[in-house]
């Protein structure tokens, strides 16, 4: 009988994709279980992007360490970005961690685990300039069998001054296009209808002569019924060619996540973002000119080193000018070892950071609401993903399902039940929906007509 493995994942989509690689590497020895209390091995796949993310993991590790006292045979491993950043400090801490493995060393897990079984601690945090895991078929852990991640490149060497990622994930490297296209084709054959191409810097993908726009063309050509998304792009690598490929293929979703970080050119320079406000706004105009209906979302950091009220107001004014559909918004969190932590004092007081963040969040709520209101009355094609959180409509008692628009907005709708008890509209169907109303976070629609 195989041993039991529980994986808990924190952080970005790349980490979720990496957990699928971990599960695949350990499949010969371990069965995945949904509940950690019965596991023989717990792996925590971690994120170092902000202090708060690490704190959450530390709290969780305390719980797992306490569980180990009750279940002495159980092993605890920490993998991902925190493993890379904190290395053997983790093995020396009071937490009883058996195994520390960085993001490029997952292939050594079986060997390290046999060392752990022999009573030693296992550690491998070597970064690689080549590892992409391109030959390892991920074990899909997503919540539906419709939408999957495909990791296409790893690492980042942009060295934004605040960011720990280049230190925890190493240099940029891209997978061969053939392996990516084959993975997407195989998913489509299995019934998947959406793939999200992932990378820390997805649009700086480069394999020989092929760039990201060329790769998108290949993946989008697999079938008009396979939706293609990508995340996360760096504005500096958002080429005109990529914009025109997006506009050309109806199955490439009209949604771009384009982290701006700040609306102030002075801050952007200090952050080493390699673009300024005007350049970013020009990219937004280029997107809108080619795809007037494109959803645009962003990441924003409040209170980076030396940020003045004027800089902050420029962030607010840029947000209004772009009219983002949604945003992830953060307080600056100093990360040890980054350029900013070595050269700039973290000098915006905590209460000022918090107030600015709250202003940014309040403005985004307004913008998201406006964006949703603009959609009321319009018709969208959605891909049905599953039951809605509420499961049944309060108004009609009908089963409620949800899907996503190309722009990546969730639309909830009433489903029907066939005489045999199955749903009229199934997960994986494409439907035309008319949006009837909206809340700040969700659209509500009615089905116009099913489509093949
Ligand atoms: N502090 C706060 N936010 C950060 N991010 C990256 N590093 C930090 C940091 N040190 C944010 C950026 C990035 C997103 C993934 O996390 O906005 O785009
Ligand atoms: Fe971090 Fe900048 Fe790389 Fe994104 S592009 S992972 S923010 S260093």
Short mmCIF file of C-alpha atoms and ligand atoms in Angstrom, two decimals:
data_model
loop_
_atom_site.label_atom_id
_atom_site.label_comp_id
_atom_site.label_asym_id
_atom_site.label_seq_id
_atom_site.Cartn_x
_atom_site.Cartn_y
_atom_site.Cartn_z
CA UNK A 1 0.00 0.00 0.00
CA UNK A 2 1.18 3.49 -0.81
CA UNK A 3 1.82 6.08 1.90
CA UNK A 4 -0.49 9.10 2.18
CA UNK A 5 0.51 12.60 1.09
CA UNK A 6 -1.20 15.88 1.92
CA UNK A 7 -0.09 19.06 0.08
CA UNK A 8 -1.08 22.53 1.26
CA UNK A 9 -0.33 25.36 -1.14
CA UNK A 10 0.12 29.08 -0.46
CA UNK A 11 0.79 31.98 -2.78
CA UNK A 12 0.60 32.46 -6.52
CA UNK A 13 -0.79 30.29 -9.31
CA UNK A 14 2.75 29.12 -10.09
CA UNK A 15 2.84 27.47 -6.68
CA UNK A 16 -0.45 25.70 -7.39
CA UNK A 17 1.00 24.46 -10.68
CA UNK A 18 4.17 23.36 -8.85
CA UNK A 19 2.11 21.36 -6.35
CA UNK A 20 0.75 19.41 -9.33
CA UNK A 21 4.37 18.63 -10.29
CA UNK A 22 5.15 17.59 -6.70
CA UNK A 23 2.17 15.24 -6.68
CA UNK A 24 3.35 13.75 -9.97
CA UNK A 25 6.94 13.21 -8.78
CA UNK A 26 5.72 11.48 -5.61
CA UNK A 27 2.94 9.47 -7.25
CA UNK A 28 4.89 6.17 -7.29
CA UNK A 29 5.19 6.23 -3.49
CA UNK A 30 2.26 8.32 -2.31
CA UNK A 31 -1.50 8.66 -2.70
CA UNK A 32 -2.85 12.17 -2.26
CA UNK A 33 -5.33 12.58 0.61
CA UNK A 34 -7.65 15.53 1.15
CA UNK A 35 -7.20 15.62 4.92
CA UNK A 36 -3.89 16.17 6.70
CA UNK A 37 -4.87 14.35 9.87
CA UNK A 38 -4.35 10.97 8.18
CA UNK A 39 -1.25 11.88 6.18
CA UNK A 40 2.14 10.20 6.44
CA UNK A 41 3.77 13.19 4.77
CA UNK A 42 2.64 16.81 4.81
CA UNK A 43 4.23 19.15 2.27
CA UNK A 44 3.63 22.88 2.65
CA UNK A 45 4.31 24.75 -0.58
CA UNK A 46 5.13 28.27 0.52
CA UNK A 47 5.27 31.91 -0.55
CA UNK A 48 7.74 34.62 0.55
CA UNK A 49 6.33 37.60 -1.31
CA UNK A 50 5.26 39.49 1.82
CA UNK A 51 6.01 39.06 5.50
CA UNK A 52 2.35 38.37 6.18
CA UNK A 53 2.38 35.39 3.75
CA UNK A 54 5.32 33.88 5.63
CA UNK A 55 3.68 34.51 8.99
CA UNK A 56 0.61 32.54 7.93
CA UNK A 57 2.81 29.61 6.99
CA UNK A 58 4.72 29.75 10.29
CA UNK A 59 1.43 29.59 12.20
CA UNK A 60 0.35 26.62 10.17
CA UNK A 61 3.71 24.88 10.67
CA UNK A 62 3.24 25.21 14.42
CA UNK A 63 -0.04 23.32 14.11
CA UNK A 64 1.54 20.62 11.98
CA UNK A 65 4.51 20.32 14.37
CA UNK A 66 2.09 19.80 17.26
CA UNK A 67 0.33 17.09 15.25
CA UNK A 68 3.66 15.34 14.72
CA UNK A 69 3.98 14.85 18.48
CA UNK A 70 0.74 12.84 18.37
CA UNK A 71 1.67 10.99 15.19
CA UNK A 72 5.41 10.33 15.49
CA UNK A 73 5.74 8.57 12.11
CA UNK A 74 4.40 11.55 10.21
CA UNK A 75 6.91 13.69 8.27
CA UNK A 76 6.71 17.41 7.58
CA UNK A 77 8.30 19.09 4.57
CA UNK A 78 8.51 22.72 3.57
CA UNK A 79 8.93 23.46 -0.13
CA UNK A 80 8.76 26.51 -2.41
CA UNK A 81 9.92 30.08 -1.91
CA UNK A 82 10.30 30.05 1.90
CA UNK A 83 12.46 26.94 1.63
CA UNK A 84 14.69 28.83 -0.79
CA UNK A 85 14.82 32.00 1.29
CA UNK A 86 15.31 30.53 4.76
CA UNK A 87 17.16 27.31 3.84
CA UNK A 88 18.67 25.37 6.74
CA UNK A 89 17.51 27.95 9.30
CA UNK A 90 14.20 26.12 9.02
CA UNK A 91 15.76 22.82 10.07
CA UNK A 92 17.36 24.49 13.06
CA UNK A 93 14.18 26.19 14.21
CA UNK A 94 11.99 24.81 17.00
CA UNK A 95 9.53 23.59 14.36
CA UNK A 96 10.06 19.92 13.68
CA UNK A 97 10.56 20.13 9.93
CA UNK A 98 12.14 17.06 8.29
CA UNK A 99 12.57 18.31 4.77
CA UNK A 100 13.38 21.62 3.05
CA UNK A 101 13.23 21.72 -0.76
CA UNK A 102 13.52 24.77 -3.03
CA UNK A 103 11.43 25.28 -6.20
CA UNK A 104 14.06 23.89 -8.59
CA UNK A 105 14.89 20.76 -6.58
CA UNK A 106 11.61 18.82 -6.62
CA UNK A 107 13.13 15.96 -8.59
CA UNK A 108 15.33 15.13 -5.59
CA UNK A 109 12.29 14.63 -3.33
CA UNK A 110 12.18 10.80 -3.55
CA UNK A 111 15.90 10.59 -2.64
CA UNK A 112 15.53 13.14 0.18
CA UNK A 113 12.51 11.30 1.54
CA UNK A 114 14.46 8.06 1.79
CA UNK A 115 17.11 9.97 3.76
CA UNK A 116 14.34 11.27 6.01
CA UNK A 117 13.02 7.73 6.49
CA UNK A 118 16.55 6.77 7.56
CA UNK A 119 16.35 9.37 10.31
CA UNK A 120 18.19 12.27 8.67
CA UNK A 121 16.99 15.71 7.68
CA UNK A 122 16.61 16.33 3.93
CA UNK A 123 17.57 19.60 2.26
CA UNK A 124 18.06 20.72 -1.34
CA UNK A 125 17.75 24.38 -2.22
CA UNK A 126 19.93 24.54 -5.31
CA UNK A 127 18.54 26.83 -7.99
CA UNK A 128 18.89 25.77 -11.60
CA UNK A 129 19.24 27.68 -14.86
CA UNK A 130 17.52 24.91 -16.84
CA UNK A 131 14.90 23.14 -14.74
CA UNK A 132 11.38 23.57 -16.15
CA UNK A 133 9.88 20.14 -15.26
CA UNK A 134 8.69 20.06 -18.86
CA UNK A 135 8.77 16.26 -19.03
CA UNK A 136 6.70 15.76 -15.87
CA UNK A 137 2.95 15.42 -16.49
CA UNK A 138 1.22 17.32 -13.68
CA UNK A 139 -1.38 15.54 -11.53
CA UNK A 140 -4.31 17.94 -11.92
CA UNK A 141 -5.45 19.17 -8.52
CA UNK A 142 -7.84 21.90 -9.68
CA UNK A 143 -11.41 22.07 -8.48
CA UNK A 144 -12.92 21.24 -11.90
CA UNK A 145 -11.89 19.22 -14.94
CA UNK A 146 -12.44 22.15 -17.27
CA UNK A 147 -9.70 24.61 -16.52
CA UNK A 148 -5.99 23.87 -15.99
CA UNK A 149 -2.70 25.70 -15.50
CA UNK A 150 0.26 25.13 -17.78
CA UNK A 151 3.49 26.50 -16.44
CA UNK A 152 5.51 27.70 -19.46
CA UNK A 153 8.45 29.53 -17.93
CA UNK A 154 10.03 29.87 -14.49
CA UNK A 155 12.03 32.44 -12.63
CA UNK A 156 12.48 36.17 -12.93
CA UNK A 157 15.48 38.38 -13.42
CA UNK A 158 13.86 41.78 -13.48
CA UNK A 159 14.95 42.57 -9.94
CA UNK A 160 12.17 44.98 -9.05
CA UNK A 161 13.65 46.65 -5.98
CA UNK A 162 10.99 45.39 -3.56
CA UNK A 163 10.68 41.82 -4.79
CA UNK A 164 12.11 38.61 -3.39
CA UNK A 165 11.12 36.41 -6.35
CA UNK A 166 14.41 36.64 -8.31
CA UNK A 167 16.16 35.34 -5.17
CA UNK A 168 13.73 32.51 -4.43
CA UNK A 169 12.99 31.35 -7.98
CA UNK A 170 16.20 32.08 -9.82
CA UNK A 171 16.82 33.01 -13.45
CA UNK A 172 14.25 33.04 -16.23
CA UNK A 173 13.97 29.92 -18.36
CA UNK A 174 11.32 28.76 -20.84
CA UNK A 175 9.95 25.37 -21.77
CA UNK A 176 10.09 24.00 -25.32
CA UNK A 177 6.98 25.08 -27.21
CA UNK A 178 6.32 21.52 -28.37
CA UNK A 179 5.91 20.23 -24.81
CA UNK A 180 3.53 23.10 -24.00
CA UNK A 181 1.37 22.58 -27.08
CA UNK A 182 1.26 18.81 -26.45
CA UNK A 183 0.19 19.38 -22.86
CA UNK A 184 -2.60 21.72 -23.99
CA UNK A 185 -3.72 19.29 -26.73
CA UNK A 186 -3.84 16.45 -24.26
CA UNK A 187 -5.91 18.53 -21.84
CA UNK A 188 -8.33 19.42 -24.62
CA UNK A 189 -8.72 15.73 -25.53
CA UNK A 190 -9.50 14.99 -21.89
CA UNK A 191 -12.35 17.51 -21.98
CA UNK A 192 -10.60 20.61 -20.61
CA UNK A 193 -11.87 23.82 -22.17
CA UNK A 194 -9.52 26.43 -20.73
CA UNK A 195 -5.77 26.62 -20.16
CA UNK A 196 -3.91 29.38 -18.35
CA UNK A 197 -0.30 29.75 -19.41
CA UNK A 198 1.72 30.64 -16.35
CA UNK A 199 5.03 32.26 -15.61
CA UNK A 200 6.44 34.84 -13.23
CA UNK A 201 6.96 36.89 -16.35
CA UNK A 202 4.88 34.98 -18.79
CA UNK A 203 5.24 37.36 -21.71
CA UNK A 204 9.03 37.28 -21.65
CA UNK A 205 8.74 33.62 -22.76
CA UNK A 206 11.48 32.87 -25.29
CA UNK A 207 12.40 29.50 -26.78
CA UNK A 208 14.86 29.87 -29.64
CA UNK A 209 13.21 32.21 -32.13
CA UNK A 210 9.75 31.76 -30.66
CA UNK A 211 8.40 34.52 -28.41
CA UNK A 212 5.27 34.64 -26.28
CA UNK A 213 3.03 35.99 -29.05
CA UNK A 214 4.15 33.12 -31.31
CA UNK A 215 3.50 30.56 -28.58
CA UNK A 216 0.01 32.01 -27.96
CA UNK A 217 -0.75 31.61 -31.66
CA UNK A 218 0.20 27.92 -31.49
CA UNK A 219 -1.81 27.19 -28.34
CA UNK A 220 -4.83 29.16 -29.56
CA UNK A 221 -4.79 27.21 -32.84
CA UNK A 222 -5.42 23.88 -31.07
CA UNK A 223 -9.20 24.42 -31.10
CA UNK A 224 -11.58 27.38 -31.12
CA UNK A 225 -13.27 25.62 -28.18
CA UNK A 226 -10.15 25.85 -26.01
CA UNK A 227 -9.94 29.14 -24.18
CA UNK A 228 -6.45 30.46 -23.54
CA UNK A 229 -5.46 32.79 -20.71
CA UNK A 230 -2.07 33.87 -19.37
CA UNK A 231 -0.60 35.33 -16.21
CA UNK A 232 1.36 37.37 -15.16
CA UNK A 233 2.64 39.87 -17.69
CA UNK A 234 5.19 42.57 -17.17
CA UNK A 235 4.19 45.83 -18.90
CA UNK A 236 7.69 46.17 -20.39
CA UNK A 237 7.17 42.92 -22.36
CA UNK A 238 3.63 43.64 -23.57
CA UNK A 239 4.36 43.78 -27.30
CA UNK A 240 2.12 45.12 -30.06
CA UNK A 241 2.39 41.67 -31.60
CA UNK A 242 0.93 40.04 -28.45
CA UNK A 243 -1.93 42.55 -28.45
CA UNK A 244 -2.73 41.80 -32.09
CA UNK A 245 -2.58 38.02 -31.55
CA UNK A 246 -5.02 38.44 -28.65
CA UNK A 247 -7.34 40.49 -30.81
CA UNK A 248 -7.12 38.03 -33.71
CA UNK A 249 -8.13 34.82 -31.87
CA UNK A 250 -11.64 34.81 -30.35
CA UNK A 251 -10.60 31.98 -28.00
CA UNK A 252 -7.76 33.99 -26.46
CA UNK A 253 -9.52 35.54 -23.51
CA UNK A 254 -9.85 39.28 -23.51
CA UNK A 255 -8.27 39.79 -20.12
CA UNK A 256 -4.87 41.15 -19.18
CA UNK A 257 -3.39 41.26 -15.72
CA UNK A 258 -0.89 44.08 -15.99
CA UNK A 259 0.68 44.96 -12.63
CA UNK A 260 1.42 48.69 -12.49
CA UNK A 261 2.61 48.82 -8.83
CA UNK A 262 2.50 52.65 -8.70
CA UNK A 263 1.15 55.58 -10.73
CA UNK A 264 4.16 57.75 -9.97
CA UNK A 265 7.07 57.73 -12.42
CA UNK A 266 9.48 58.59 -9.59
CA UNK A 267 8.33 55.52 -7.62
CA UNK A 268 8.41 53.32 -10.72
CA UNK A 269 12.02 54.33 -11.31
CA UNK A 270 12.94 53.61 -7.73
CA UNK A 271 11.15 50.27 -7.97
CA UNK A 272 13.24 49.45 -11.09
CA UNK A 273 10.10 48.71 -13.11
CA UNK A 274 11.71 49.84 -16.41
CA UNK A 275 8.68 51.88 -17.55
CA UNK A 276 7.10 55.15 -16.46
CA UNK A 277 3.51 56.32 -16.06
CA UNK A 278 3.18 57.62 -19.62
CA UNK A 279 4.61 54.46 -21.12
CA UNK A 280 2.21 52.31 -19.10
CA UNK A 281 -0.79 54.44 -20.08
CA UNK A 282 0.26 54.20 -23.72
CA UNK A 283 0.21 50.36 -23.42
CA UNK A 284 -3.30 50.59 -21.97
CA UNK A 285 -4.39 52.73 -24.93
CA UNK A 286 -2.88 50.19 -27.32
CA UNK A 287 -4.85 47.39 -25.61
CA UNK A 288 -8.08 49.36 -25.72
CA UNK A 289 -7.58 50.38 -29.36
CA UNK A 290 -7.23 46.74 -30.43
CA UNK A 291 -9.73 45.25 -27.93
CA UNK A 292 -12.21 47.80 -26.57
CA UNK A 293 -13.85 45.08 -24.43
CA UNK A 294 -10.63 43.77 -22.83
CA UNK A 295 -10.71 43.27 -19.06
CA UNK A 296 -7.73 44.90 -17.35
CA UNK A 297 -6.57 44.14 -13.83
CA UNK A 298 -3.49 45.10 -11.85
CA UNK A 299 -1.33 44.86 -8.73
CA UNK A 300 -0.60 47.95 -6.63
CA UNK A 301 1.81 48.50 -3.76
CA UNK A 302 1.01 51.26 -1.23
CA UNK A 303 3.74 52.95 0.77
CA UNK A 304 6.94 51.91 -1.00
CA UNK A 305 10.13 53.56 0.33
CA UNK A 306 10.01 57.35 0.10
CA UNK A 307 6.46 57.46 -1.32
CA UNK A 308 4.99 60.96 -0.85
CA UNK A 309 1.34 62.03 -0.75
CA UNK A 310 1.81 63.33 -4.28
CA UNK A 311 3.12 59.93 -5.45
CA UNK A 312 0.14 58.28 -3.78
CA UNK A 313 -2.32 60.67 -5.49
CA UNK A 314 -0.71 59.77 -8.81
CA UNK A 315 -1.50 56.11 -8.12
CA UNK A 316 -5.13 57.02 -7.44
CA UNK A 317 -5.34 59.17 -10.57
CA UNK A 318 -3.79 56.42 -12.72
CA UNK A 319 -6.32 53.93 -11.37
CA UNK A 320 -9.15 56.25 -12.41
CA UNK A 321 -7.61 56.90 -15.78
CA UNK A 322 -7.29 53.18 -16.56
CA UNK A 323 -10.57 52.22 -14.86
CA UNK A 324 -9.35 48.80 -13.74
CA UNK A 325 -11.90 46.01 -13.57
CA UNK A 326 -10.15 44.53 -10.54
CA UNK A 327 -6.92 44.79 -8.59
CA UNK A 328 -4.76 43.09 -5.98
CA UNK A 329 -3.60 45.74 -3.55
CA UNK A 330 -0.84 45.47 -0.95
CA UNK A 331 1.06 47.42 1.66
CA UNK A 332 4.77 47.48 0.98
CA UNK A 333 6.49 44.80 3.02
CA UNK A 334 10.27 44.95 3.23
CA UNK A 335 11.87 41.67 2.16
CA UNK A 336 15.37 40.92 3.43
CA UNK A 337 18.06 40.78 0.74
CA UNK A 338 16.19 42.82 -1.90
CA UNK A 339 17.68 45.98 -3.40
CA UNK A 340 15.17 48.12 -1.51
CA UNK A 341 15.96 46.53 1.84
CA UNK A 342 19.67 47.09 1.27
CA UNK A 343 19.47 50.65 -0.07
CA UNK A 344 16.24 52.42 0.92
CA UNK A 345 14.78 52.98 4.37
CA UNK A 346 11.26 51.56 4.81
CA UNK A 347 10.21 55.05 5.86
CA UNK A 348 6.47 55.36 5.23
CA UNK A 349 4.89 54.97 8.69
CA UNK A 350 2.63 51.94 9.12
CA UNK A 351 -0.51 54.03 9.70
CA UNK A 352 0.18 56.06 6.54
CA UNK A 353 0.69 52.87 4.50
CA UNK A 354 -2.57 51.53 5.85
CA UNK A 355 -4.51 54.72 5.14
CA UNK A 356 -3.17 54.87 1.58
CA UNK A 357 -3.95 51.20 1.04
CA UNK A 358 -7.49 51.76 2.29
CA UNK A 359 -7.93 54.69 -0.10
CA UNK A 360 -6.71 52.52 -2.96
CA UNK A 361 -9.06 49.68 -1.98
CA UNK A 362 -12.04 52.05 -1.66
CA UNK A 363 -11.36 53.53 -5.08
CA UNK A 364 -11.00 50.08 -6.65
CA UNK A 365 -14.34 49.06 -5.15
CA UNK A 366 -15.93 52.02 -6.92
CA UNK A 367 -14.17 51.16 -10.17
CA UNK A 368 -15.11 47.46 -9.99
CA UNK A 369 -18.72 48.37 -9.31
CA UNK A 370 -18.75 50.76 -12.27
CA UNK A 371 -17.19 48.10 -14.45
CA UNK A 372 -19.87 45.60 -13.40
CA UNK A 373 -22.66 48.13 -13.97
CA UNK A 374 -21.38 48.73 -17.51
CA UNK A 375 -21.91 45.01 -18.18
CA UNK A 376 -25.57 44.97 -17.16
CA UNK A 377 -27.71 44.52 -20.29
CA UNK A 378 -24.84 43.09 -22.32
CA UNK A 379 -24.55 39.55 -23.67
CA UNK A 380 -21.46 37.44 -22.92
CA UNK A 381 -20.31 33.99 -23.80
CA UNK A 382 -19.41 32.11 -20.65
CA UNK A 383 -17.73 28.79 -19.97
CA UNK A 384 -19.67 26.95 -17.25
CA UNK A 385 -17.31 26.07 -14.37
CA UNK A 386 -19.52 24.65 -11.62
CA UNK A 387 -22.11 25.22 -8.93
CA UNK A 388 -22.21 28.71 -7.45
CA UNK A 389 -21.28 29.22 -3.80
CA UNK A 390 -24.92 29.52 -2.81
CA UNK A 391 -25.90 26.43 -4.87
CA UNK A 392 -29.57 27.43 -5.18
CA UNK A 393 -31.21 30.70 -6.13
CA UNK A 394 -32.99 32.35 -3.20
CA UNK A 395 -35.51 33.91 -5.57
CA UNK A 396 -36.43 30.92 -7.74
CA UNK A 397 -35.13 27.87 -5.85
CA UNK A 398 -33.41 26.74 -9.07
CA UNK A 399 -29.91 25.26 -8.93
CA UNK A 400 -27.39 28.07 -9.39
CA UNK A 401 -24.29 27.64 -11.50
CA UNK A 402 -21.52 30.01 -12.53
CA UNK A 403 -19.17 30.56 -15.39
CA UNK A 404 -16.66 33.14 -16.49
CA UNK A 405 -16.72 35.67 -19.27
CA UNK A 406 -13.75 36.04 -21.56
CA UNK A 407 -12.93 39.13 -19.47
CA UNK A 408 -12.62 36.81 -16.44
CA UNK A 409 -15.73 37.98 -14.59
CA UNK A 410 -17.89 35.48 -12.74
CA UNK A 411 -21.52 35.29 -13.91
CA UNK A 412 -24.07 33.37 -11.83
CA UNK A 413 -27.18 31.94 -13.50
CA UNK A 414 -30.12 29.63 -12.82
CA UNK A 415 -29.68 26.16 -14.27
CA UNK A 416 -32.52 23.77 -15.15
CA UNK A 417 -32.97 20.13 -14.20
CA UNK A 418 -33.69 17.47 -16.85
CA UNK A 419 -36.19 14.66 -16.19
CA UNK A 420 -33.28 12.27 -15.47
CA UNK A 421 -32.10 14.62 -12.70
CA UNK A 422 -29.04 15.97 -14.56
CA UNK A 423 -28.45 19.65 -15.27
CA UNK A 424 -29.57 21.30 -18.50
CA UNK A 425 -26.31 23.29 -18.73
CA UNK A 426 -23.26 21.25 -17.84
CA UNK A 427 -19.82 22.14 -16.59
CA UNK A 428 -17.69 22.77 -19.69
CA UNK A 429 -20.59 24.09 -21.82
CA UNK A 430 -20.36 27.46 -23.56
CA UNK A 431 -23.48 29.59 -23.06
CA UNK A 432 -24.71 32.97 -24.20
CA UNK A 433 -25.84 34.89 -21.14
CA UNK A 434 -27.50 38.26 -20.80
CA UNK A 435 -26.39 40.10 -17.66
CA UNK A 436 -29.43 41.25 -15.68
CA UNK A 437 -27.90 42.68 -12.52
CA UNK A 438 -24.70 42.86 -10.51
CA UNK A 439 -23.27 43.01 -7.01
CA UNK A 440 -19.83 44.54 -6.41
CA UNK A 441 -18.18 41.13 -6.99
CA UNK A 442 -20.53 39.17 -9.25
CA UNK A 443 -22.71 39.44 -12.31
CA UNK A 444 -26.09 37.70 -12.51
CA UNK A 445 -27.37 36.60 -15.89
CA UNK A 446 -29.97 34.63 -17.78
CA UNK A 447 -29.23 32.00 -20.39
CA UNK A 448 -30.12 33.09 -23.92
CA UNK A 449 -29.12 30.07 -25.90
CA UNK A 450 -26.77 27.19 -25.56
CA UNK A 451 -24.00 27.00 -28.10
CA UNK A 452 -22.09 23.98 -29.35
N1 LIG B 1 5.60 44.16 -0.66
C1 LIG B 1 4.32 44.28 -1.08
N2 LIG B 1 3.86 43.76 -2.22
C2 LIG B 1 4.74 43.09 -3.00
N3 LIG B 1 4.60 42.47 -4.18
C3 LIG B 1 5.78 41.94 -4.54
N4 LIG B 1 6.70 42.19 -3.61
C4 LIG B 1 6.09 42.91 -2.63
C5 LIG B 1 6.51 43.48 -1.41
N5 LIG B 1 7.77 43.37 -0.99
C6 LIG B 1 3.34 42.46 -4.93
C7 LIG B 1 3.48 43.09 -6.29
C8 LIG B 1 3.45 41.92 -7.22
C9 LIG B 1 2.54 40.97 -6.48
C10 LIG B 1 2.63 39.54 -6.90
O1 LIG B 1 2.93 41.12 -5.13
O2 LIG B 1 2.37 43.94 -6.51
O3 LIG B 1 2.96 42.23 -8.51
FE1 LIG B 2 8.98 40.35 -8.66
FE2 LIG B 2 9.27 42.25 -10.53
FE3 LIG B 2 9.92 39.68 -11.09
FE4 LIG B 2 7.32 40.36 -10.78
S1 LIG B 2 8.72 41.14 -12.39
S2 LIG B 2 8.37 38.56 -9.89
S3 LIG B 2 7.44 41.95 -9.21
S4 LIG B 2 10.95 41.01 -9.61
#
